[in-house]
Amino acid sequence: MQTTREQPAPAGSPVSPPSARRVPAPVGWAERRLAAAGRAAERLLEHAGGMATLFWRTLVYLFTGRIPLSEVATQVYWMGIGSIPIVLVTGGLAGVVTSQQGGYQFTGNVPLYYVGSIVASTIILELGPVLTAVVLIGRVGARITAELGTMRVSEQIDALYSLGRDPIRTLVAPRIVAGIISVPILVAIANGTGLLTGMLSAQFTLGLGRQSFFYGAGLFWHNWDMFYSLAKAVSFGFIIPLVASHMGLATRGGAEGVGKYTTAAVVTMTLGVLILDAMFPPLLLN
């Protein structure tokens, strides 16, 4: 931008009055907020477009059978088998806590076999899928973003393009397919573990027998509940690797950028899971 320096008025020449000078209008609080909102909306649309592109190209590779199955198997092993221990712990603790809280509220007020109803409904409809997704965001999603982000800043992604290999086919699509396969299995494991530990906790601390527990669990059981839980798991298994891969490929700024984009990916994945979770009841339970 070209700038001009104000020259002093020569001696004897008339001086312009202050009111005739051009004074830049001050930028107020509202203008700054609007500009920040515009930049945020622009970044949001940019990321949404990038994830839509990843999703579409993954579908193309999936239906044309061009996804490397060996890489899918590797990712399923890493996401699924490697996550079983922490999913067992998470689901087990959720069952214990739910059973204890149900016993605290029901003792002296309603029959204790209703603890089985609370444990079954809470674990299968909500805690099993959501807690499994949150655990996988930290263990799987953050690692995918850091891995692909490091490849981006070290120009390994550009090297794949120069060799004629599409990183979406070889890196992104196998991770998304593996997430859709692995997360429902992990959620089923978390649900079963939560029910088992909830039953054992009620038996040892409340004196509630096994038959009474499952009698209560079956009072409000619907077969649709299992489909509802697995539908959540499939959607979470899709959104976690999709967001993680997109943020990894969008990484800029060296090692500092890898950390920044990984943190942003974790926040985005968590919000995405919670938003999807809030959308399920009005869509599938009403």
XYZ file of C-alpha atoms in Angstrom:
286
model
C 0.000 0.000 0.000
C 1.424 3.350 -1.015
C 1.638 5.894 1.797
C 2.123 9.666 1.609
C 3.898 11.770 4.140
C 2.232 14.969 5.139
C 4.491 17.917 4.117
C 4.637 20.998 6.320
C 2.847 23.991 4.894
C 5.209 26.566 3.412
C 5.575 29.862 5.172
C 2.809 32.256 4.302
C 0.493 29.612 2.769
C -2.969 29.048 4.230
C -3.257 26.056 6.543
C -6.236 23.699 6.115
C -8.609 23.772 9.048
C -8.648 20.611 11.216
C -12.211 19.804 10.187
C -11.171 19.446 6.511
C -8.539 16.711 7.187
C -9.429 13.060 6.552
C -9.425 11.201 9.858
C -9.834 7.373 9.672
C -13.024 6.225 11.302
C -12.336 4.307 14.522
C -12.977 0.540 14.420
C -15.447 -0.233 17.120
C -16.144 -3.348 19.180
C -19.002 -4.422 16.925
C -16.875 -4.210 13.759
C -14.117 -6.292 15.309
C -16.604 -8.907 16.467
C -18.234 -9.090 13.055
C -14.853 -9.482 11.377
C -13.895 -12.268 13.812
C -17.239 -14.000 13.225
C -16.719 -13.760 9.479
C -13.262 -15.320 9.717
C -14.597 -18.100 11.964
C -17.463 -18.807 9.533
C -14.982 -18.907 6.653
C -12.770 -21.424 8.473
C -15.822 -23.516 9.417
C -17.015 -23.675 5.810
C -13.494 -24.502 4.654
C -13.230 -27.442 7.073
C -16.773 -28.624 6.257
C -15.930 -28.601 2.560
C -12.695 -30.503 3.169
C -14.460 -33.211 5.187
C -17.227 -33.502 2.590
C -14.570 -34.023 -0.076
C -12.881 -36.732 2.010
C -16.231 -38.454 2.572
C -17.152 -38.384 -1.095
C -13.785 -39.667 -2.326
C -13.858 -42.417 0.316
C -17.282 -43.497 -0.965
C -15.940 -43.567 -4.518
C -12.986 -45.753 -3.529
C -15.267 -47.963 -1.408
C -17.777 -48.661 -4.177
C -15.077 -49.143 -6.813
C -13.236 -51.615 -4.584
C -9.970 -49.678 -4.688
C -9.358 -49.452 -0.938
C -6.325 -51.529 0.134
C -7.794 -54.293 2.301
C -4.471 -55.028 3.974
C -4.356 -51.471 5.329
C -7.981 -51.781 6.479
C -7.072 -54.950 8.390
C -4.087 -53.199 9.963
C -6.230 -50.284 11.108
C -8.978 -52.594 12.426
C -6.369 -54.414 14.500
C -4.908 -51.168 15.797
C -8.246 -49.463 16.509
C -10.203 -52.516 17.637
C -7.894 -55.061 19.271
C -5.635 -52.388 20.723
C -8.567 -50.538 22.313
C -10.229 -53.533 23.991
C -8.431 -53.196 27.385
C -9.342 -49.547 27.912
C -12.898 -50.160 26.662
C -13.275 -52.995 29.178
C -12.151 -50.723 32.000
C -14.380 -47.842 30.881
C -17.492 -49.968 30.407
C -16.906 -51.828 33.670
C -16.549 -48.649 35.713
C -19.640 -47.154 34.071
C -21.669 -50.205 35.107
C -20.443 -50.016 38.697
C -21.158 -46.297 39.036
C -24.614 -46.582 37.476
C -25.542 -49.491 39.734
C -24.342 -47.687 42.866
C -26.203 -44.504 42.036
C -29.372 -46.461 41.242
C -29.134 -48.271 44.575
C -28.642 -44.983 46.421
C -31.775 -43.465 44.871
C -34.033 -46.537 44.985
C -33.274 -47.958 48.430
C -36.326 -47.453 50.625
C -38.344 -45.870 47.809
C -38.905 -48.388 45.009
C -38.120 -52.091 44.533
C -34.411 -52.634 44.017
C -34.881 -54.723 40.893
C -35.417 -51.404 39.116
C -31.650 -50.978 39.428
C -31.410 -53.485 36.573
C -33.609 -51.225 34.449
C -31.469 -48.175 35.157
C -28.202 -49.989 34.441
C -29.428 -51.590 31.205
C -31.021 -48.437 29.800
C -28.212 -46.086 30.779
C -25.372 -48.294 29.590
C -26.856 -49.453 26.284
C -28.595 -46.255 25.229
C -26.023 -43.705 26.354
C -22.899 -44.488 28.333
C -21.624 -47.456 26.320
C -21.504 -45.671 22.927
C -20.519 -42.210 24.205
C -17.782 -43.269 26.630
C -16.311 -45.617 24.026
C -16.261 -42.762 21.503
C -14.595 -40.382 23.966
C -11.925 -42.966 24.750
C -11.289 -43.555 21.042
C -11.004 -39.818 20.394
C -8.057 -39.668 22.754
C -6.437 -42.917 21.742
C -7.227 -43.190 18.017
C -8.342 -39.772 16.750
C -5.478 -37.779 18.221
C -2.949 -40.302 16.922
C -4.387 -40.209 13.386
C -4.206 -36.393 13.305
C -0.659 -36.309 14.672
C 0.472 -39.044 12.275
C -0.995 -37.482 9.137
C -0.017 -33.982 10.300
C 3.595 -35.046 10.693
C 3.503 -36.558 7.213
C 2.078 -33.289 5.895
C 4.664 -30.951 7.456
C 7.522 -33.298 6.510
C 6.256 -33.275 2.886
C 5.610 -37.042 2.808
C 2.055 -36.338 1.604
C 3.448 -34.284 -1.282
C 5.844 -37.144 -2.070
C 2.867 -39.532 -2.360
C 1.209 -37.176 -4.842
C 4.439 -36.922 -6.846
C 4.560 -40.747 -7.042
C 1.003 -40.849 -8.360
C -0.465 -42.288 -5.153
C -3.569 -40.687 -3.675
C -3.169 -40.344 0.135
C -6.945 -40.380 0.526
C -7.050 -43.885 -0.962
C -4.037 -45.235 0.915
C -4.285 -43.359 4.241
C -7.724 -41.844 4.832
C -10.218 -44.341 3.375
C -8.795 -47.392 5.239
C -9.001 -45.515 8.547
C -12.629 -44.488 7.997
C -13.670 -48.022 6.972
C -11.792 -49.462 9.954
C -13.569 -47.036 12.296
C -17.001 -48.054 10.983
C -16.089 -51.720 11.534
C -14.285 -51.433 14.882
C -16.377 -49.013 16.939
C -19.649 -51.063 16.899
C -17.701 -54.100 18.110
C -16.082 -52.063 20.881
C -19.451 -50.573 21.900
C -20.952 -54.071 22.122
C -18.046 -55.088 24.385
C -18.546 -51.978 26.548
C -22.294 -52.662 26.831
C -21.777 -56.275 27.881
C -19.069 -55.346 30.383
C -21.195 -52.566 31.876
C -24.163 -54.902 32.369
C -21.947 -57.567 33.969
C -20.209 -55.216 36.404
C -23.508 -53.474 37.186
C -25.056 -56.819 38.086
C -22.080 -57.845 40.237
C -21.995 -54.478 41.979
C -25.722 -54.676 42.778
C -25.276 -58.234 44.033
C -22.392 -57.480 46.405
C -23.425 -54.041 47.684
C -27.248 -54.109 47.527
C -27.883 -57.806 47.928
C -29.798 -57.855 44.645
C -29.822 -61.327 43.137
C -28.913 -62.080 39.539
C -32.440 -63.081 38.575
C -33.933 -59.976 40.140
C -31.393 -57.803 38.328
C -32.192 -59.247 34.908
C -35.923 -59.206 35.720
C -35.629 -55.440 36.230
C -33.434 -55.084 33.147
C -36.112 -56.717 31.030
C -38.998 -54.604 32.291
C -38.359 -51.693 29.946
C -36.220 -53.487 27.351
C -36.936 -53.027 23.656
C -35.087 -54.822 20.900
C -34.854 -51.454 19.193
C -32.454 -50.334 21.956
C -29.678 -52.536 20.614
C -30.087 -51.145 17.099
C -30.102 -47.631 18.557
C -26.831 -48.279 20.388
C -25.118 -49.782 17.337
C -26.378 -46.957 15.096
C -24.676 -44.513 17.421
C -21.515 -46.594 17.286
C -21.452 -46.602 13.467
C -21.890 -42.832 13.308
C -19.155 -42.281 15.902
C -16.870 -44.707 14.081
C -17.347 -42.636 10.955
C -16.986 -39.116 12.369
C -13.855 -39.748 14.490
C -11.462 -40.895 11.712
C -13.018 -38.473 9.218
C -12.336 -35.390 11.364
C -8.951 -36.696 12.497
C -7.807 -37.372 8.923
C -9.029 -34.020 7.641
C -7.260 -32.088 10.391
C -4.094 -34.098 9.813
C -4.028 -33.349 6.080
C -4.785 -29.658 6.770
C -1.870 -29.270 9.199
C 0.492 -26.361 8.599
C 3.277 -24.721 10.580
C 5.790 -27.447 11.440
C 5.926 -29.181 14.804
C 3.971 -26.380 16.485
C 1.264 -26.745 13.870
C 1.009 -30.499 14.512
C 0.263 -29.852 18.173
C -2.165 -27.049 17.358
C -4.132 -29.052 14.801
C -4.165 -32.159 17.003
C -5.696 -30.169 19.849
C -8.248 -28.631 17.486
C -9.070 -32.096 16.134
C -9.743 -33.484 19.625
C -12.067 -30.573 20.415
C -13.860 -30.911 17.064
C -14.262 -34.699 17.408
C -15.642 -34.340 20.939
C -18.150 -31.706 19.861
C -19.083 -33.783 16.823
C -19.769 -36.865 18.941
C -21.845 -34.892 21.454
C -23.851 -33.170 18.702
C -24.546 -36.495 16.990
C -25.501 -37.995 20.348
C -28.006 -35.174 20.940
C -29.543 -35.744 17.503
C -30.270 -39.445 18.026
C -33.166 -39.294 20.554
C -35.451 -37.062 18.447
C -34.572 -39.037 15.307
C -34.769 -42.648 16.540
C -36.541 -42.686 19.909
C -39.637 -40.639 19.066
